[in-house]
Short mmCIF file of C-alpha atoms and ligand atoms in Angstrom, two decimals:
data_model
loop_
_atom_site.label_atom_id
_atom_site.label_comp_id
_atom_site.label_asym_id
_atom_site.label_seq_id
_atom_site.Cartn_x
_atom_site.Cartn_y
_atom_site.Cartn_z
CA UNK S 1 -17.80 -5.94 4.84
CA UNK S 2 -14.27 -4.69 4.49
CA UNK S 3 -13.68 -1.13 3.61
CA UNK S 4 -12.69 -0.19 0.92
CA UNK S 5 -9.27 1.97 0.79
CA UNK S 6 -8.13 4.18 -2.12
CA UNK S 7 -4.43 5.12 -1.31
CA UNK S 8 -2.60 7.64 -3.21
CA UNK S 9 1.35 7.09 -3.75
CA UNK S 10 2.59 10.31 -4.77
CA UNK S 11 6.52 9.16 -4.30
CA UNK S 12 8.82 11.49 -5.21
CA UNK S 13 6.69 14.24 -6.03
CA UNK S 14 5.53 17.65 -5.17
CA UNK S 15 7.02 20.25 -2.99
CA UNK S 16 5.67 21.07 0.44
CA UNK S 17 3.21 23.97 -1.07
CA UNK S 18 1.82 21.58 -3.63
CA UNK S 19 1.27 18.63 -1.11
CA UNK S 20 -0.51 21.27 0.75
CA UNK S 21 -2.72 22.31 -2.23
CA UNK S 22 -3.36 18.84 -3.50
CA UNK S 23 -4.37 17.33 -0.19
CA UNK S 24 -7.14 20.38 -0.25
CA UNK S 25 -8.35 19.05 -3.73
CA UNK S 26 -8.90 15.65 -2.36
CA UNK S 27 -12.80 14.62 -1.19
CA UNK S 28 -13.49 12.93 2.08
CA UNK S 29 -15.33 9.94 1.75
CA UNK S 30 -17.67 8.37 4.53
CA UNK S 31 -17.81 5.23 2.70
CA UNK S 32 -14.27 4.92 1.28
CA UNK S 33 -11.05 5.21 3.42
CA UNK S 34 -8.80 7.45 1.58
CA UNK S 35 -4.97 7.79 2.54
CA UNK S 36 -2.72 10.00 1.00
CA UNK S 37 1.44 9.41 1.40
CA UNK S 38 3.22 12.69 0.48
CA UNK S 39 7.16 12.66 0.47
CA UNK S 40 8.66 12.90 4.31
CA UNK S 41 8.97 16.51 4.30
CA UNK S 42 5.24 17.04 3.62
CA UNK S 43 4.28 15.01 6.16
CA UNK S 44 3.24 17.38 9.06
CA UNK S 45 1.98 20.25 6.19
CA UNK S 46 -0.40 17.95 4.90
CA UNK S 47 -1.36 16.27 8.18
CA UNK S 48 -1.69 19.74 9.26
CA UNK S 49 -3.99 20.96 5.69
CA UNK S 50 -6.26 18.12 5.94
CA UNK S 51 -7.83 19.48 8.75
CA UNK S 52 -10.69 17.42 10.63
CA UNK S 53 -11.65 15.82 6.78
CA UNK S 54 -11.30 11.89 6.76
CA UNK S 55 -8.27 11.34 5.35
CA UNK S 56 -5.19 9.29 6.40
CA UNK S 57 -1.55 9.96 5.95
CA UNK S 58 1.15 7.58 5.46
CA UNK S 59 4.89 8.02 5.38
CA UNK S 60 6.14 5.78 2.07
CA UNK S 61 9.18 4.43 4.02
CA UNK S 62 10.80 4.00 7.39
CA UNK S 63 14.07 2.29 9.35
CA UNK S 64 12.90 0.08 12.00
CA UNK S 65 15.20 1.59 14.79
CA UNK S 66 13.87 4.70 16.81
CA UNK S 67 16.86 6.62 16.54
CA UNK S 68 20.86 6.31 15.95
CA UNK S 69 23.44 6.64 13.08
CA UNK S 70 21.41 6.00 9.87
CA UNK S 71 22.21 8.87 7.51
CA UNK S 72 19.22 9.90 5.61
CA UNK S 73 16.95 7.84 7.21
CA UNK S 74 13.67 8.16 9.37
CA UNK S 75 12.32 6.19 12.48
CA UNK S 76 8.78 5.23 13.31
CA UNK S 77 8.65 7.90 15.96
CA UNK S 78 9.43 10.33 13.70
CA UNK S 79 6.97 9.29 11.81
CA UNK S 80 4.23 9.42 14.20
CA UNK S 81 5.73 13.02 15.17
CA UNK S 82 4.43 14.25 11.74
CA UNK S 83 0.85 13.38 12.49
CA UNK S 84 0.81 10.05 9.79
CA UNK S 85 -0.57 6.97 11.15
CA UNK S 86 0.31 5.03 8.12
CA UNK S 87 2.94 3.89 6.74
CA UNK S 88 3.98 1.93 3.09
CA UNK S 89 6.62 -0.58 3.43
CA UNK S 90 8.07 -2.71 0.70
CA UNK S 91 6.89 -1.16 -2.15
CA UNK S 92 8.81 -2.53 -5.28
CA UNK S 93 10.56 0.71 -5.83
CA UNK S 94 12.06 0.46 -2.46
CA UNK S 95 12.76 -3.45 -3.01
CA UNK S 96 14.07 -3.11 -6.66
CA UNK S 97 15.92 0.13 -6.76
CA UNK S 98 16.87 0.27 -3.35
CA UNK S 99 17.80 -3.58 -3.15
CA UNK S 100 15.61 -4.14 0.48
CA UNK S 101 14.65 -7.38 0.95
CA UNK S 102 12.17 -9.38 2.82
CA UNK S 103 14.48 -9.74 5.87
CA UNK S 104 14.65 -5.70 6.19
CA UNK S 105 11.05 -5.34 4.88
CA UNK S 106 10.16 -7.75 8.06
CA UNK S 107 12.09 -6.04 10.56
CA UNK S 108 10.13 -2.57 9.71
CA UNK S 109 6.44 -4.01 9.64
CA UNK S 110 7.61 -5.77 13.23
CA UNK S 111 8.45 -2.29 14.14
CA UNK S 112 5.87 -0.29 12.78
CA UNK S 113 3.59 -2.45 14.58
CA UNK S 114 5.17 -2.12 17.97
CA UNK S 115 5.03 1.89 17.31
CA UNK S 116 1.24 1.69 16.88
CA UNK S 117 1.73 2.28 12.81
CA UNK S 118 -0.75 0.71 10.32
CA UNK S 119 1.27 -0.63 8.01
CA UNK S 120 0.54 -1.06 3.74
CA UNK S 121 2.86 -4.34 2.78
CA UNK S 122 3.27 -4.05 -0.96
CA UNK S 123 4.11 -7.31 -2.21
CA UNK S 124 4.49 -8.22 -6.33
CA UNK S 125 6.31 -10.42 -9.23
CA UNK S 126 8.20 -8.77 -11.75
CA UNK S 127 7.38 -9.57 -15.46
CA UNK S 128 10.20 -12.13 -15.80
CA UNK S 129 8.75 -14.06 -12.76
CA UNK S 130 5.15 -13.81 -14.31
CA UNK S 131 6.60 -15.06 -17.66
CA UNK S 132 7.78 -18.25 -15.72
CA UNK S 133 4.87 -18.78 -13.84
CA UNK S 134 6.34 -17.79 -10.75
CA UNK S 135 3.76 -15.04 -9.39
CA UNK S 136 2.44 -17.91 -6.78
CA UNK S 137 5.47 -18.33 -5.58
CA UNK S 138 7.01 -15.02 -5.01
CA UNK S 139 3.91 -13.48 -3.47
CA UNK S 140 4.30 -16.80 -1.36
CA UNK S 141 7.44 -15.87 -0.20
CA UNK S 142 6.90 -12.05 0.36
CA UNK S 143 3.97 -12.62 2.39
CA UNK S 144 5.49 -15.38 4.35
CA UNK S 145 8.73 -13.64 4.83
CA UNK S 146 7.40 -10.06 5.59
CA UNK S 147 5.16 -10.64 8.25
CA UNK S 148 7.11 -13.40 9.91
CA UNK S 149 6.58 -12.77 13.67
CA UNK S 150 3.09 -10.43 13.39
CA UNK S 151 0.46 -12.35 15.42
CA UNK S 152 -3.14 -12.75 14.10
CA UNK S 153 -4.26 -9.80 16.36
CA UNK S 154 -1.70 -7.73 14.73
CA UNK S 155 -2.95 -8.44 11.37
CA UNK S 156 -5.63 -6.01 12.29
CA UNK S 157 -2.89 -3.54 11.35
CA UNK S 158 -1.83 -4.84 8.46
CA UNK S 159 -3.18 -4.20 4.78
CA UNK S 160 -1.36 -5.96 1.80
CA UNK S 161 -1.12 -4.04 -1.43
CA UNK S 162 -0.64 -6.53 -4.28
CA UNK S 163 1.38 -4.66 -7.30
CA UNK S 164 2.72 -6.70 -10.20
CA UNK S 165 5.83 -4.89 -10.99
CA UNK S 166 5.11 -4.99 -14.65
CA UNK S 167 2.21 -2.78 -14.15
CA UNK S 168 3.83 0.17 -12.17
CA UNK S 169 4.18 2.95 -13.89
CA UNK S 170 3.76 1.48 -17.21
CA UNK S 171 0.49 2.03 -18.31
CA UNK S 172 0.38 -1.90 -18.57
CA UNK S 173 -2.65 -2.81 -16.12
CA UNK S 174 -3.46 -6.14 -14.86
CA UNK S 175 -6.63 -7.72 -15.90
CA UNK S 176 -9.02 -7.70 -13.31
CA UNK S 177 -9.18 -11.67 -13.83
CA UNK S 178 -5.41 -11.57 -13.28
CA UNK S 179 -5.49 -9.28 -10.43
CA UNK S 180 -8.49 -11.10 -8.88
CA UNK S 181 -6.45 -14.65 -9.24
CA UNK S 182 -3.57 -13.21 -7.32
CA UNK S 183 -5.48 -11.72 -4.75
CA UNK S 184 -7.53 -15.08 -3.86
CA UNK S 185 -4.12 -16.41 -3.72
CA UNK S 186 -2.73 -13.75 -1.28
CA UNK S 187 -5.90 -14.34 0.71
CA UNK S 188 -5.46 -18.28 0.84
CA UNK S 189 -1.96 -17.66 1.96
CA UNK S 190 -2.73 -15.20 4.89
CA UNK S 191 -5.96 -17.97 5.82
CA UNK S 192 -2.73 -20.60 6.00
CA UNK S 193 -0.44 -18.19 8.08
CA UNK S 194 -2.97 -16.24 10.32
CA UNK S 195 -6.21 -18.33 10.06
CA UNK S 196 -9.60 -17.78 8.35
CA UNK S 197 -10.89 -14.91 10.40
CA UNK S 198 -8.35 -12.95 9.71
CA UNK S 199 -7.78 -13.65 5.93
CA UNK S 200 -11.91 -12.59 5.65
CA UNK S 201 -10.84 -9.02 7.22
CA UNK S 202 -7.87 -8.42 5.82
CA UNK S 203 -7.77 -6.09 3.01
CA UNK S 204 -5.86 -6.46 -0.35
CA UNK S 205 -5.58 -3.39 -2.08
CA UNK S 206 -4.06 -3.71 -6.48
CA UNK S 207 -1.61 -1.32 -7.35
CA UNK S 208 -0.28 -0.55 -10.92
CA UNK S 209 -1.51 1.70 -13.22
CA UNK S 210 -4.96 2.09 -11.69
CA UNK S 211 -6.63 4.84 -13.67
CA UNK S 212 -10.21 6.28 -13.68
CA UNK S 213 -10.88 4.32 -17.06
CA UNK S 214 -9.98 0.84 -15.32
CA UNK S 215 -10.90 1.52 -11.59
CA UNK S 216 -14.74 -0.11 -12.10
CA UNK S 217 -13.18 -3.61 -13.44
CA UNK S 218 -10.62 -3.95 -10.91
CA UNK S 219 -12.24 -2.68 -7.80
CA UNK S 220 -15.27 -4.88 -8.38
CA UNK S 221 -13.67 -7.76 -8.09
CA UNK S 222 -14.37 -9.93 -5.10
CA UNK S 223 -10.99 -9.89 -3.23
CA UNK S 224 -9.86 -6.46 -4.44
CA UNK S 225 -10.28 -4.16 -1.59
CA UNK S 226 -9.50 -0.79 -3.33
CA UNK S 227 -5.83 0.68 -4.38
CA UNK S 228 -2.68 1.89 -4.41
CA UNK S 229 -2.25 4.25 -6.81
CA UNK S 230 0.77 6.42 -8.48
CA UNK S 231 0.21 8.41 -11.41
CA UNK S 232 -3.35 9.21 -11.01
CA UNK S 233 -3.15 10.25 -7.51
CA UNK S 234 -1.14 13.36 -8.66
CA UNK S 235 -3.82 14.89 -9.51
CA UNK S 236 -6.87 15.99 -7.64
CA UNK S 237 -9.29 15.21 -10.50
CA UNK S 238 -8.05 11.79 -11.55
CA UNK S 239 -7.64 10.62 -7.81
CA UNK S 240 -11.28 12.16 -7.02
CA UNK S 241 -12.98 10.27 -9.95
CA UNK S 242 -10.96 6.52 -8.33
CA UNK S 243 -12.65 7.40 -4.95
CA UNK S 244 -16.12 8.34 -6.77
CA UNK S 245 -15.92 4.51 -8.43
CA UNK S 246 -15.29 2.86 -5.28
CA UNK S 247 -17.88 4.97 -4.06
CA UNK S 248 -20.43 3.27 -6.70
CA UNK S 249 -19.75 -0.38 -5.70
P1 PGA P 1 1.42 4.08 -10.72
O1 PGA P 1 1.80 3.37 -9.46
O2 PGA P 1 -0.37 3.91 -10.34
O3 PGA P 1 1.83 4.82 -11.18
O4 PGA P 1 1.39 2.43 -11.45
C1 PGA P 1 1.38 2.57 -8.46
C2 PGA P 1 2.05 2.09 -7.09
O5 PGA P 1 3.66 2.26 -7.43
O6 PGA P 1 2.04 2.29 -5.73
#
């Protein structure tokens, strides 16, 4: 059985004080793994504010080197230093706004794993790619290239987030059927790359306009193991309502 994860990606939102307030309002769950990803400047404060409640904390990005002349970046050692144990890599905003490619994302994945961080690797097609029926092709390349060099054993530390770019922050959510189809494809691809056992265990989260009112339909799909939530994770009430939906499964 794969443990459901409900992850909040706060993106470039919230001051330190606001982040502390938000994490304090989020419920912990025995059944569902809850995770939040604040901005870098709030990571330590959020780790402290969650106290001993079962809430995981992730960075939203990192550089693959440990230190050096990389102005504006932070390293895996620095992420760990804050108390965070997870890192989101390859988010579509990193790929499309900041032009990160699969080769760079792969270096980050390898480095995060080598430093003992757990990775949430985001993948997903753009609208033109879906309309040109290239969704599977895009997912195939992003999984194959982004996970190059990772061993089947290391896949224990990898979570995949399927986030169709056209659904992120747009209010246009994938239907449960569309999402299930893409998740099933990703699981088959992971089986091909790492074997059936790994594919059965790996968690694949859905992201893109996931909200309390569409959570039941999406989360009940066979290959959907939770959600990566942007907009609806910025208020404790809506994020908690999604955790509640996951607990009802
Ligand atoms: P959204 O963002 O829920 O606001 O669509 C999801 C994400 O980018 O992870």
